[in-house]
Amino acid sequence: MSSTPLDKIRNIGITAHIDAGKTTTTERILYYTGVSHRIGEVHDGNTTTDYMDQERERGITITSAAVTCEWKDYRINIIDTPGHIDFNIEVNRSLRVLDGAIFIIEGVAGVQPQSETNWRLADRYNVPRVIFINKLDRTGADFYRAFDTLKEKLDIVALPLQLPIGIEDKFIGVVDLVEMKAIVWEGGELGAKFHDEPIPADMLEKAKEHRQTLLDTALAVDDAGMEEYFEKGDVSVETLKRAIKTGTITGAFRPVLCGTAFKNKGVQPLLDAVLDYLPSPIDVPGIKVAVEEGEEEGDHQRRIKADPSAPFAGLAFKIINDKYGTLTFVRVYAGTLKSGDTVMNTTKGEKERIGRMFQMHADKRAEIKEVIAGDIAAFVGLKDTGTGDTLAAAEDPVVLERMAFPVPVIDISVEPKTKDSVEKMTLALQKLAGEDPSLRLKTDQETGQTILSGMGELHLEIIIDRLKREYGVEANIGAPQVAYRETIARSHTETYTHKKQSGGSGQYAEVKIIFEPLERNQGVVFENKVVGGSVPKEYIPAVEKGIRVQADTGVLAGFQTVDFKYTLVDGKYHDVDSSALAFEIAAKACFREGMKKANPIILEPIMDVEITTPQDHVGDVVGDLNRRRGMIQNQESAGSTVTVRALVPLKEMFGYISHLRSMTKGRASFTMQFHHYEPVPRNIADEIMAKSA
Amino acid sequence: MRLRWARGRGTIETMTGPRASEWLGLDDAGNPIARVIHLDGPMHTERGVFRAVALDAEQKLIRLLPLPPNDGDWLAVIGGRVVGRAAAPLAAVRRVEAAL
Ligand SMILES: Nc1nc2c(ncn2[C@@H]2O[C@H](COP(=O)(O)OP(=O)(O)OP(=O)(O)O)[C@@H](O)[C@H]2O)c(=O)[nH]1
Ligand SMILES: [Mg+2]
């Protein structure tokens, strides 16, 4: 299998809004490519990629599963990703390591909020995409309306390669605008049988019109194709496909296909489109090497090309713990790696020895002896490699661009039901947090409680469930709390001297630090401006560590402190009594004293909320949002339903779903995702501080 | 009227390398009588921001077009006279042929 040449490999993801039909489509792909011998259904709980108990019970995808299949002697590695925003980290890291993506859009609703978010994410990583408008069999489906939402909501040049023949229960196939023919599916055989036909007479005019647009748009990126067109008045299928591929890879336009995965129509041409238009590992410009600190990002950044004979470079993008141990998924960008080889984890500066390697087929696996540039494999037995770390050959120890992780906004406290399983629980949670960078773990310094921070109520619920099923730890959880943050509103300079004399050798350290506010999302920045060695070089890391640790517990209410800069400008030391520990203690105390005087404030997460409600309840919904400190952004009606978009503090959104249901007799639905952090109003800040005191 | 079309001078830089920024429409005798040209720009002047296009082969005659409304980056030109604009060169070619 690993003999597939590079130009015949496709690494792709499937992403969309929740319930658009990603898993259903993946399931068809596996069936038609012969990986599975039956089609599983999400509602029957027997699909290949939704293999976790929680996924099968709830009918949603939680973790992204990587599967490999073959279509027309090409090898396709596919990652099916979850649509629910709580599991967005999976989309994020998948898009980061894939060369292309299938974007599924719902044929009834068109582009939905989560498709928009994922689209921007794919933009950030420059991932070429083909769009599949799904569910055309559903009542109310409208290809052309869904198509229009692509332009409206995503602001892209969307280019249909197909038009639907019939719609809803009369949907039977598609017009292929590239080859100017109809493809019609026969009933039975689970959609494996279809045949070509002439384009239906009543669609011919429309098809010609769309084909002209296709030629205009596609040939604009292919001069040789233009010349062929001028000469012959048309172009060959081969030329047109080449032009479409160029435009798809550069993002000049986005090809659109359509069908119904559930009713088994349209999936095979979608697979053909993956081969024809999405890039192989050698068609993409190569992954960027991270910039040095202070250096600007841009075109000058070095890129690593997919070359099997170059020094090895790969990115660890996913970690799973199961009964066999820790599995680390790595996208290989360059070189060839054999089991038994030793590489550098260049992110951490440590050596890693490669044990066994596997190719993954959902929850099954096949052992392999080597993996080459362009491919994806899972490694067993890596010691200390985390999500986003680079592995590279020692002769060219590059660090690849890191991934951006989403911000966890909800906290819950957890406690094992029996006291003697505290250790076991902590260990299990550490493992789960190691798999999932959007999950954070900390200990409340005052109460000693373990606090989990995650993306949403569903996310944390699933973690607690896995704790029980996979690790046998039953836990009590507190009510979900908003993950507030703290920051400062003005600059302040603080000097702190730590001095202790208790027989033997004493402790002595003095630091002078300037604390300054930063814009939102700038994190914590450190600058060392010490001159003349007033704080010796070897103690600087201790100062940094002290601040980093103390910043986890803010001075107002114990929340993580963010968006500030601290500059070490001066200090004093003593030849005998100074130590790293003394400087760490001094830095911590300096933070506690200094931040209090720098006008500390509390920040709260504000959510982007989208509610879809029948017309007759809009008044109630909007009024209720106002009471929740919501700011209405936009209101749009389509038929008898209205979509309301608002920015609302997360604090006001707990338990919203049940309230919304009772208010609208169960007819409205909503989605939300993190938007930004904002200072809380005075009265609420007082409330929060009173609670934490 | 149908013309013969050939690559003109000038290129645009794109992600996949240089591409023709001009196509010449030739009559039966092989003389260029029309062109479609990619608009460059924007160009900042004291009077505001414009997109520039050369109307003659020597690029001596430059016409400045206001930025919005942007109904396409390709200009259809017959003998120095702008007869239409389009988003794609092929569509601009059709504008020229329709206007002849
Ligand atoms: N009518 C119709 N239903 C479909 C189609 N595709 C999927 N569905 C149904 O829509 C529901 C959601 O499908 P999934 O495949 O689980 O969607 P998903 O995008 O994987 O969802 P998440 O992973 O939870 O984000 C299931 O009940 C499917 O049977 C389709 O083409 N037509
Ligand atoms: Mg799914």
Coordinates of C-alpha atoms in Angstrom, one line a residue, chain A residues 49-588:
Chain A
T49 CA -15.8 6.7 12.0
D50 CA -18.1 7.5 14.9
Y51 CA -16.6 4.6 16.9
M52 CA -16.7 6.0 20.5
D53 CA -19.6 4.9 22.7
Q54 CA -20.5 8.5 23.3
E55 CA -20.6 9.3 19.6
R56 CA -22.8 6.3 18.8
E57 CA -25.2 7.0 21.6
R58 CA -25.6 10.7 20.7
G59 CA -25.3 10.5 16.9
I60 CA -22.6 13.2 16.8
T61 CA -19.0 13.1 16.0
I62 CA -16.6 14.0 18.9
T63 CA -13.1 13.1 17.8
S64 CA -11.9 13.2 14.3
A65 CA -11.1 9.7 13.0
A66 CA -8.5 9.2 10.3
V67 CA -9.3 6.5 7.7
T68 CA -7.5 5.4 4.6
C69 CA -9.2 4.2 1.4
E70 CA -8.4 3.7 -2.3
W71 CA -10.3 5.0 -5.3
K72 CA -9.1 4.4 -8.8
D73 CA -5.6 3.5 -7.7
Y74 CA -5.3 6.7 -5.6
R75 CA -4.8 6.6 -1.9
I76 CA -7.1 8.9 0.1
N77 CA -6.5 9.6 3.8
I78 CA -9.7 11.1 5.1
I79 CA -10.4 12.8 8.4
D80 CA -14.0 13.1 9.4
T81 CA -14.3 16.0 11.8
P82 CA -17.0 17.0 14.3
G83 CA -19.4 19.9 13.6
H84 CA -20.2 20.9 17.2
I85 CA -18.3 24.0 18.3
D86 CA -17.3 22.4 21.6
F87 CA -15.0 20.0 19.6
N88 CA -13.6 22.7 17.2
I89 CA -10.1 21.8 18.2
E90 CA -10.5 18.7 16.0
V91 CA -11.3 20.7 13.0
N92 CA -8.5 23.1 13.7
R93 CA -5.8 20.5 14.0
S94 CA -7.1 18.5 11.0
L95 CA -7.2 21.4 8.7
R96 CA -3.6 22.2 9.8
V97 CA -2.2 19.0 8.5
L98 CA -4.4 18.3 5.5
D99 CA -3.8 19.3 1.9
G100 CA -7.4 19.7 1.0
A101 CA -11.0 19.6 2.3
I102 CA -14.5 18.7 1.4
F103 CA -16.8 21.3 2.7
I104 CA -20.4 20.1 3.2
I105 CA -23.2 22.6 3.1
E106 CA -26.8 21.7 3.9
G107 CA -29.2 21.9 1.0
V108 CA -32.0 23.4 3.0
A109 CA -30.3 25.8 5.4
G110 CA -27.2 26.7 3.2
V111 CA -24.2 28.1 5.0
Q112 CA -24.6 27.8 8.8
P113 CA -22.6 29.5 11.5
Q114 CA -20.2 26.6 12.1
S115 CA -19.6 26.3 8.3
E116 CA -18.6 29.9 8.4
T117 CA -16.2 29.5 11.3
N118 CA -14.6 26.4 9.8
W119 CA -14.3 28.2 6.4
R120 CA -12.3 31.0 8.1
L121 CA -10.1 28.4 9.8
A122 CA -9.4 26.8 6.4
D123 CA -8.6 30.2 5.0
R124 CA -6.1 30.7 7.8
Y125 CA -4.3 27.5 6.8
N126 CA -4.8 28.0 3.0
V127 CA -6.5 24.7 2.5
P128 CA -7.9 24.1 -1.0
R129 CA -11.6 23.1 -0.9
V130 CA -14.4 21.6 -2.9
I131 CA -17.9 22.2 -1.7
F132 CA -20.7 19.6 -1.6
I133 CA -24.3 20.7 -1.2
N134 CA -25.9 17.8 0.6
K135 CA -29.4 16.7 1.6
L136 CA -31.0 17.7 -1.7
D137 CA -33.6 14.9 -1.0
R138 CA -35.0 16.8 1.9
T139 CA -38.2 18.7 1.8
G140 CA -37.4 22.4 1.3
A141 CA -34.0 21.7 -0.2
D142 CA -33.0 24.3 -2.9
F143 CA -29.6 24.0 -4.6
Y144 CA -29.6 27.5 -6.0
R145 CA -30.6 29.2 -2.7
A146 CA -28.0 27.2 -0.8
F147 CA -25.5 28.2 -3.5
D148 CA -26.3 31.9 -3.0
T149 CA -25.5 31.7 0.7
L150 CA -22.0 30.7 -0.3
K151 CA -21.5 34.0 -2.0
E152 CA -23.4 36.0 0.7
K153 CA -21.9 34.5 3.8
L154 CA -18.5 33.4 2.7
D155 CA -17.8 36.1 0.1
I156 CA -16.2 33.7 -2.4
V157 CA -16.3 32.9 -6.1
A158 CA -18.4 29.7 -6.0
L159 CA -18.4 27.8 -9.2
P160 CA -20.9 25.0 -9.9
L161 CA -19.5 21.9 -11.6
Q162 CA -22.9 20.2 -11.4
L163 CA -26.6 21.1 -11.4
P164 CA -29.2 18.9 -9.7
I165 CA -31.8 17.0 -11.7
G166 CA -35.0 17.2 -9.8
I167 CA -35.2 18.1 -6.2
E168 CA -36.5 16.7 -2.8
D169 CA -38.0 13.2 -3.4
K170 CA -37.7 13.7 -7.2
F171 CA -33.9 14.2 -7.0
I172 CA -32.4 11.6 -9.3
G173 CA -29.0 12.8 -10.3
V174 CA -26.8 15.6 -11.5
V175 CA -25.8 17.4 -14.7
D176 CA -22.0 17.3 -15.1
L177 CA -21.0 20.6 -16.5
V178 CA -17.4 19.6 -17.2
E179 CA -18.4 16.7 -19.5
M180 CA -21.8 18.1 -20.4
K181 CA -23.8 14.9 -19.5
A182 CA -26.3 13.7 -16.9
I183 CA -25.4 11.2 -14.2
V184 CA -28.4 9.3 -12.9
W185 CA -28.4 6.9 -10.0
E186 CA -30.4 3.7 -10.2
G187 CA -32.4 2.6 -7.1
G188 CA -31.0 -0.2 -5.0
E189 CA -27.4 -1.4 -4.6
L190 CA -27.0 1.4 -2.0
G191 CA -26.3 3.8 -4.8
A192 CA -23.3 1.9 -6.2
K193 CA -25.0 1.8 -9.6
F194 CA -25.4 4.8 -11.9
H195 CA -25.1 5.6 -15.6
D196 CA -24.6 8.5 -18.0
E197 CA -27.5 10.0 -20.0
P198 CA -27.9 13.0 -22.3
I199 CA -28.8 16.2 -20.4
P200 CA -32.6 16.4 -20.0
A201 CA -34.0 18.7 -22.8
D202 CA -35.6 21.1 -20.3
M203 CA -32.2 21.7 -18.6
L204 CA -30.1 22.1 -21.7
E205 CA -30.3 25.9 -21.9
K206 CA -29.5 26.4 -18.2
A207 CA -26.6 23.9 -18.4
K208 CA -25.1 25.8 -21.4
E209 CA -25.3 29.0 -19.5
H210 CA -23.6 27.6 -16.5
R211 CA -21.0 25.9 -18.6
Q212 CA -20.1 29.3 -20.1
T213 CA -19.6 30.7 -16.7
L214 CA -17.5 27.7 -15.8
L215 CA -15.3 28.2 -18.9
D216 CA -15.0 32.0 -18.3
T217 CA -14.0 31.5 -14.6
A218 CA -11.8 28.4 -15.0
L219 CA -9.9 29.5 -18.1
A220 CA -9.1 32.9 -16.5
V221 CA -6.4 31.0 -14.6
D222 CA -5.0 29.0 -17.6
D223 CA -3.6 30.9 -20.6
A224 CA -2.9 27.7 -22.6
G225 CA -6.6 26.8 -22.0
M226 CA -7.6 30.2 -23.4
E227 CA -5.6 29.6 -26.5
E228 CA -7.2 26.2 -27.0
Y229 CA -10.6 27.8 -26.6
F230 CA -9.9 30.5 -29.2
E231 CA -8.7 28.0 -31.6
K232 CA -11.4 25.4 -31.3
G233 CA -14.3 27.2 -29.7
D234 CA -14.2 24.8 -26.7
V235 CA -11.6 23.0 -24.6
S236 CA -11.0 19.3 -23.9
V237 CA -12.2 17.8 -20.6
E238 CA -8.6 17.4 -19.7
T239 CA -7.8 21.0 -20.2
L240 CA -10.8 22.1 -18.3
K241 CA -10.0 19.8 -15.3
R242 CA -6.4 21.2 -15.3
A243 CA -7.7 24.8 -15.1
I244 CA -10.2 23.9 -12.4
K245 CA -7.5 22.2 -10.4
T246 CA -5.3 25.3 -10.6
G247 CA -8.1 27.6 -9.5
T248 CA -9.0 25.3 -6.7
I249 CA -5.5 25.1 -5.3
T250 CA -4.9 28.9 -5.6
G251 CA -8.4 29.6 -4.2
A252 CA -9.3 31.8 -7.2
F253 CA -12.7 30.0 -7.1
R254 CA -14.3 27.2 -5.2
P255 CA -15.9 24.3 -7.2
V256 CA -19.4 23.2 -6.0
L257 CA -20.9 19.7 -6.3
C258 CA -24.1 18.4 -5.0
G259 CA -26.1 15.3 -4.0
T260 CA -27.6 13.4 -1.1
A261 CA -25.3 11.2 0.9
F262 CA -28.2 9.6 2.8
K263 CA -30.0 8.6 -0.4
N264 CA -26.7 7.5 -1.9
K265 CA -26.5 10.0 -4.8
G266 CA -23.6 12.2 -5.8
V267 CA -20.8 10.6 -3.7
Q268 CA -18.8 8.9 -6.5
P269 CA -18.4 12.1 -8.5
L270 CA -17.4 13.8 -5.3
L271 CA -14.6 11.3 -4.9
D272 CA -13.6 11.9 -8.5
A273 CA -13.4 15.6 -7.7
V274 CA -11.1 14.9 -4.8
L275 CA -8.7 13.2 -7.3
D276 CA -9.1 15.7 -10.1
Y277 CA -9.1 19.0 -8.2
L278 CA -7.7 18.7 -4.7
P279 CA -3.9 18.7 -4.4
S280 CA -1.5 15.9 -3.8
P281 CA 1.3 16.5 -1.2
I282 CA 3.6 17.7 -4.0
D283 CA 1.0 20.2 -5.4
V284 CA 1.0 22.4 -2.3
P285 CA 3.7 25.0 -1.6
G286 CA 4.9 23.1 1.5
I287 CA 4.5 23.8 5.2
K288 CA 6.1 26.9 6.7
V289 CA 8.9 26.8 9.2
A290 CA 8.1 28.9 12.3
V291 CA 9.6 32.4 12.5
E292 CA 12.2 33.3 15.1
E293 CA 11.0 35.4 17.9
G294 CA 10.5 39.1 16.8
E295 CA 10.7 38.2 13.1
E296 CA 7.8 39.1 10.9
E297 CA 5.7 36.4 9.3
G298 CA 5.4 36.4 5.5
D299 CA 6.5 35.0 2.1
H300 CA 10.2 34.9 3.1
Q301 CA 9.5 32.1 5.6
R302 CA 11.2 28.9 4.6
R303 CA 8.9 26.1 3.4
I304 CA 9.4 22.3 3.7
K305 CA 8.7 20.5 0.4
A306 CA 7.4 16.9 0.3
D307 CA 10.6 15.2 -0.6
P308 CA 11.1 11.6 0.6
S309 CA 14.9 11.9 0.4
A310 CA 15.2 15.2 2.4
P311 CA 15.9 15.2 6.1
F312 CA 12.8 14.1 8.1
A313 CA 10.2 16.7 9.3
G314 CA 6.8 16.0 10.7
L315 CA 4.1 17.5 12.9
A316 CA 2.4 15.7 15.8
F317 CA -1.3 16.8 15.5
K318 CA -3.3 14.3 17.6
I319 CA -2.7 12.1 20.6
I320 CA -4.9 9.2 21.7
N321 CA -4.5 7.0 24.8
D322 CA -6.0 3.6 24.6
K323 CA -5.3 0.1 26.0
Y324 CA -2.1 -0.2 23.9
G325 CA -0.6 3.0 25.2
T326 CA -0.2 6.4 23.7
L327 CA -0.7 6.8 20.0
T328 CA 0.7 10.0 18.4
F329 CA -0.6 10.9 14.9
V330 CA 2.1 12.6 12.8
R331 CA 1.8 14.2 9.4
V332 CA 5.1 13.6 7.6
Y333 CA 6.2 16.6 5.5
A334 CA 9.6 15.5 4.4
G335 CA 12.0 12.6 4.5
T336 CA 11.5 8.9 5.3
L337 CA 11.2 7.5 8.7
K338 CA 11.7 3.8 9.8
S339 CA 10.7 2.3 13.1
G340 CA 13.7 2.3 15.4
D341 CA 15.0 5.7 14.1
T342 CA 15.7 8.5 16.5
V343 CA 14.5 12.0 15.8
M344 CA 14.5 15.4 17.6
N345 CA 11.4 16.9 19.1
T346 CA 12.6 20.4 18.1
T347 CA 9.8 22.1 19.9
K348 CA 11.0 20.8 23.2
G349 CA 14.6 20.2 22.3
E350 CA 14.5 16.5 23.2
K351 CA 15.3 13.2 21.5
E352 CA 12.5 10.7 20.7
R353 CA 13.0 7.2 19.5
I354 CA 10.4 5.9 17.1
G355 CA 8.9 2.6 18.2
R356 CA 6.1 0.9 16.2
M357 CA 4.2 2.8 13.4
F358 CA 0.7 2.2 12.2
Q359 CA -1.6 3.2 9.4
M360 CA -5.1 3.9 10.8
H361 CA -8.4 2.6 9.5
A362 CA -10.8 4.1 12.0
D363 CA -10.4 1.9 15.1
K364 CA -8.4 -0.8 13.3
R365 CA -4.8 -0.5 12.5
A366 CA -2.1 -1.9 10.2
E367 CA 1.5 -1.9 11.3
I368 CA 4.0 -0.4 8.8
K369 CA 7.8 -0.4 8.8
E370 CA 8.4 3.0 7.2
V371 CA 6.5 6.2 6.5
I372 CA 7.4 8.8 3.8
A373 CA 6.8 12.4 3.1
G374 CA 3.2 13.3 2.3
D375 CA 1.7 10.5 4.4
I376 CA 0.0 10.3 7.9
A377 CA 0.9 7.7 10.4
A378 CA 0.4 6.9 14.1
F379 CA 3.5 6.3 16.3
V380 CA 3.5 4.3 19.5
G381 CA 5.8 5.0 22.5
L382 CA 6.8 8.6 22.1
K383 CA 7.8 10.0 25.5
D384 CA 7.1 13.6 25.6
T385 CA 5.6 14.8 22.3
G386 CA 2.5 17.0 22.6
T387 CA 0.0 18.2 20.1
G388 CA 1.6 20.7 17.8
D389 CA 5.2 19.6 18.4
T390 CA 7.6 19.2 15.5
L391 CA 9.6 16.1 15.0
A392 CA 12.7 16.5 12.8
A393 CA 16.0 14.9 11.9
A394 CA 18.9 16.1 14.0
E395 CA 20.8 17.2 10.8
D396 CA 18.0 19.8 10.0
P397 CA 16.3 20.5 13.3
V398 CA 13.5 22.8 11.9
V399 CA 10.5 23.9 14.0
L400 CA 7.3 23.9 11.9
E401 CA 4.6 26.6 12.4
R402 CA 2.6 25.8 15.5
M403 CA -1.2 25.4 15.6
A404 CA -3.5 27.9 17.2
F405 CA -5.7 26.4 20.0
P406 CA -9.2 27.6 20.9
V407 CA -9.8 29.3 24.3
P408 CA -11.6 27.2 26.9
V409 CA -14.4 29.3 28.4
I410 CA -16.1 27.1 30.9
D411 CA -14.8 25.8 34.2
I412 CA -16.1 22.9 36.4
S413 CA -14.7 21.5 39.6
V414 CA -14.3 17.7 39.8
E415 CA -14.0 15.5 42.8
P416 CA -13.8 11.7 42.8
K417 CA -16.7 10.0 44.5
T418 CA -14.3 8.0 46.7
K419 CA -11.4 9.8 48.3
D420 CA -8.9 7.0 47.5
S421 CA -9.2 7.6 43.8
V422 CA -7.9 11.2 43.8
E423 CA -4.5 10.0 42.4
K424 CA -6.2 7.9 39.8
M425 CA -8.5 10.7 38.7
T426 CA -5.7 13.2 38.4
L427 CA -3.7 10.8 36.3
A428 CA -6.6 10.1 34.0
L429 CA -7.4 13.8 33.6
Q430 CA -3.8 14.5 32.8
K431 CA -4.0 11.9 30.0
L432 CA -7.3 13.3 28.7
A433 CA -5.8 16.8 28.7
G434 CA -2.8 15.5 26.9
E435 CA -5.1 14.3 24.1
D436 CA -7.1 17.5 24.0
P437 CA -5.4 20.9 23.9
S438 CA -8.7 22.7 24.4
L439 CA -9.0 21.1 27.8
R440 CA -7.1 22.5 30.7
L441 CA -6.5 21.3 34.2
K442 CA -5.6 23.3 37.2
T443 CA -5.7 23.1 41.0
D444 CA -7.5 25.9 42.9
Q445 CA -4.8 27.2 45.1
E446 CA -7.1 28.0 48.0
T447 CA -9.6 25.0 48.0
G448 CA -7.3 22.4 46.5
Q449 CA -10.1 21.5 44.1
T450 CA -9.3 20.2 40.6
I451 CA -10.7 22.6 38.0
L452 CA -11.3 21.6 34.4
S453 CA -11.6 24.2 31.7
G454 CA -13.2 23.4 28.4
M455 CA -15.1 24.7 25.4
G456 CA -18.6 24.2 26.6
E457 CA -21.0 22.2 28.7
L458 CA -21.1 19.3 26.2
H459 CA -17.4 19.1 26.0
L460 CA -17.0 18.8 29.7
E461 CA -19.9 16.4 30.0
I462 CA -18.2 14.0 27.5
I463 CA -14.9 14.3 29.4
I464 CA -16.6 13.3 32.7
D465 CA -18.3 10.4 30.9
R466 CA -15.0 9.2 29.5
L467 CA -13.4 9.4 32.9
K468 CA -15.9 6.9 34.1
R469 CA -16.0 4.6 31.1
E470 CA -12.4 4.5 30.1
Y471 CA -10.6 5.0 33.5
G472 CA -13.3 3.7 35.9
V473 CA -13.3 6.9 38.0
E474 CA -16.7 8.2 39.1
A475 CA -16.6 11.9 39.8
N476 CA -18.8 14.5 41.2
I477 CA -18.8 17.8 39.4
G478 CA -19.7 21.3 40.4
A479 CA -22.0 23.5 38.4
P480 CA -20.3 24.9 35.3
Q481 CA -18.6 28.3 35.9
V482 CA -17.6 30.9 33.5
A483 CA -13.8 30.9 32.9
Y484 CA -13.2 34.5 33.7
R485 CA -9.8 36.1 33.1
E486 CA -8.0 38.9 34.8
T487 CA -5.9 41.6 33.4
I488 CA -4.7 45.1 34.2
A489 CA -5.8 48.5 32.9
R490 CA -2.7 50.6 33.6
S491 CA 1.1 50.3 34.0
H492 CA 2.8 50.0 37.3
T493 CA 6.4 49.5 38.4
E494 CA 7.0 47.4 41.5
T495 CA 10.2 46.5 43.4
Y496 CA 10.2 43.6 45.8
T497 CA 12.9 42.3 48.1
H498 CA 12.8 38.7 49.4
K499 CA 15.0 38.3 52.4
K500 CA 15.1 35.5 54.9
Q501 CA 17.7 34.7 57.5
S502 CA 17.3 31.5 59.4
G503 CA 20.6 30.1 60.6
G504 CA 22.7 28.5 57.8
S505 CA 22.4 30.1 54.4
G506 CA 19.7 32.7 53.9
Q507 CA 17.6 33.7 51.0
Y508 CA 18.0 36.9 49.2
A509 CA 16.6 38.3 45.9
E510 CA 15.3 41.6 44.7
V511 CA 13.4 42.3 41.5
K512 CA 12.1 45.5 39.9
I513 CA 9.4 44.8 37.3
I514 CA 7.3 47.0 35.1
F515 CA 3.7 45.6 34.5
E516 CA 1.9 47.0 31.5
P517 CA -1.5 46.2 29.9
L518 CA -1.6 44.7 26.4
E519 CA -4.5 44.6 23.9
R520 CA -6.9 41.6 24.1
N521 CA -5.5 38.2 23.0
Q522 CA -1.8 39.3 23.2
G523 CA -1.2 36.8 26.0
V524 CA 1.7 37.3 28.4
V525 CA 4.9 38.9 27.1
F526 CA 8.2 39.0 29.0
E527 CA 11.1 41.3 28.3
N528 CA 14.4 41.3 30.1
K529 CA 16.1 44.7 30.3
V530 CA 18.5 44.0 33.1
V531 CA 21.9 45.6 32.5
G532 CA 25.2 45.1 34.2
G533 CA 24.2 41.7 35.6
S534 CA 22.2 43.2 38.5
V535 CA 20.1 40.0 38.2
P536 CA 22.5 37.3 37.0
K537 CA 21.6 35.5 33.8
E538 CA 21.1 32.1 35.4
Y539 CA 18.3 33.5 37.6
I540 CA 16.2 35.1 34.8
P541 CA 14.3 31.8 34.0
A542 CA 13.4 31.6 37.7
V543 CA 11.8 35.1 37.5
E544 CA 9.9 34.1 34.4
K545 CA 8.7 30.9 36.1
G546 CA 7.6 32.7 39.2
I547 CA 5.4 35.1 37.2
R548 CA 4.1 32.4 34.9
V549 CA 2.9 30.3 37.9
Q550 CA 1.5 33.2 39.8
A551 CA -0.3 34.6 36.8
D552 CA -2.5 31.5 36.9
T553 CA -4.1 32.9 40.1
G554 CA -5.1 36.5 39.5
V555 CA -5.0 39.0 42.3
L556 CA -8.7 39.9 42.2
A557 CA -10.5 36.6 42.2
G558 CA -7.9 33.9 41.4
F559 CA -8.6 33.7 37.6
Q560 CA -5.8 33.3 35.1
T561 CA -4.2 36.7 34.3
V562 CA -3.7 37.5 30.6
D563 CA -2.8 40.2 28.2
F564 CA 0.0 41.9 30.1
K565 CA 3.6 42.6 29.6
Y566 CA 6.2 42.4 32.3
T567 CA 9.7 43.8 32.0
L568 CA 12.4 43.0 34.4
V569 CA 14.4 46.2 34.6
D570 CA 16.6 45.8 37.7
G571 CA 17.3 43.8 40.8
K572 CA 19.9 42.9 43.4
Y573 CA 21.5 39.6 44.4
H574 CA 23.8 38.3 47.0
D575 CA 26.8 36.0 46.2
V576 CA 26.0 33.4 48.9
D577 CA 22.3 33.8 49.7
S578 CA 20.8 34.2 46.3
S579 CA 19.3 31.2 44.5
A580 CA 16.8 30.4 41.7
L581 CA 14.2 29.6 44.3
A582 CA 14.7 33.0 46.0
F583 CA 14.2 34.8 42.7
E584 CA 11.1 32.7 41.9
I585 CA 9.6 33.7 45.3
A586 CA 10.5 37.3 44.8
A587 CA 8.9 37.4 41.4
K588 CA 5.7 35.8 42.7

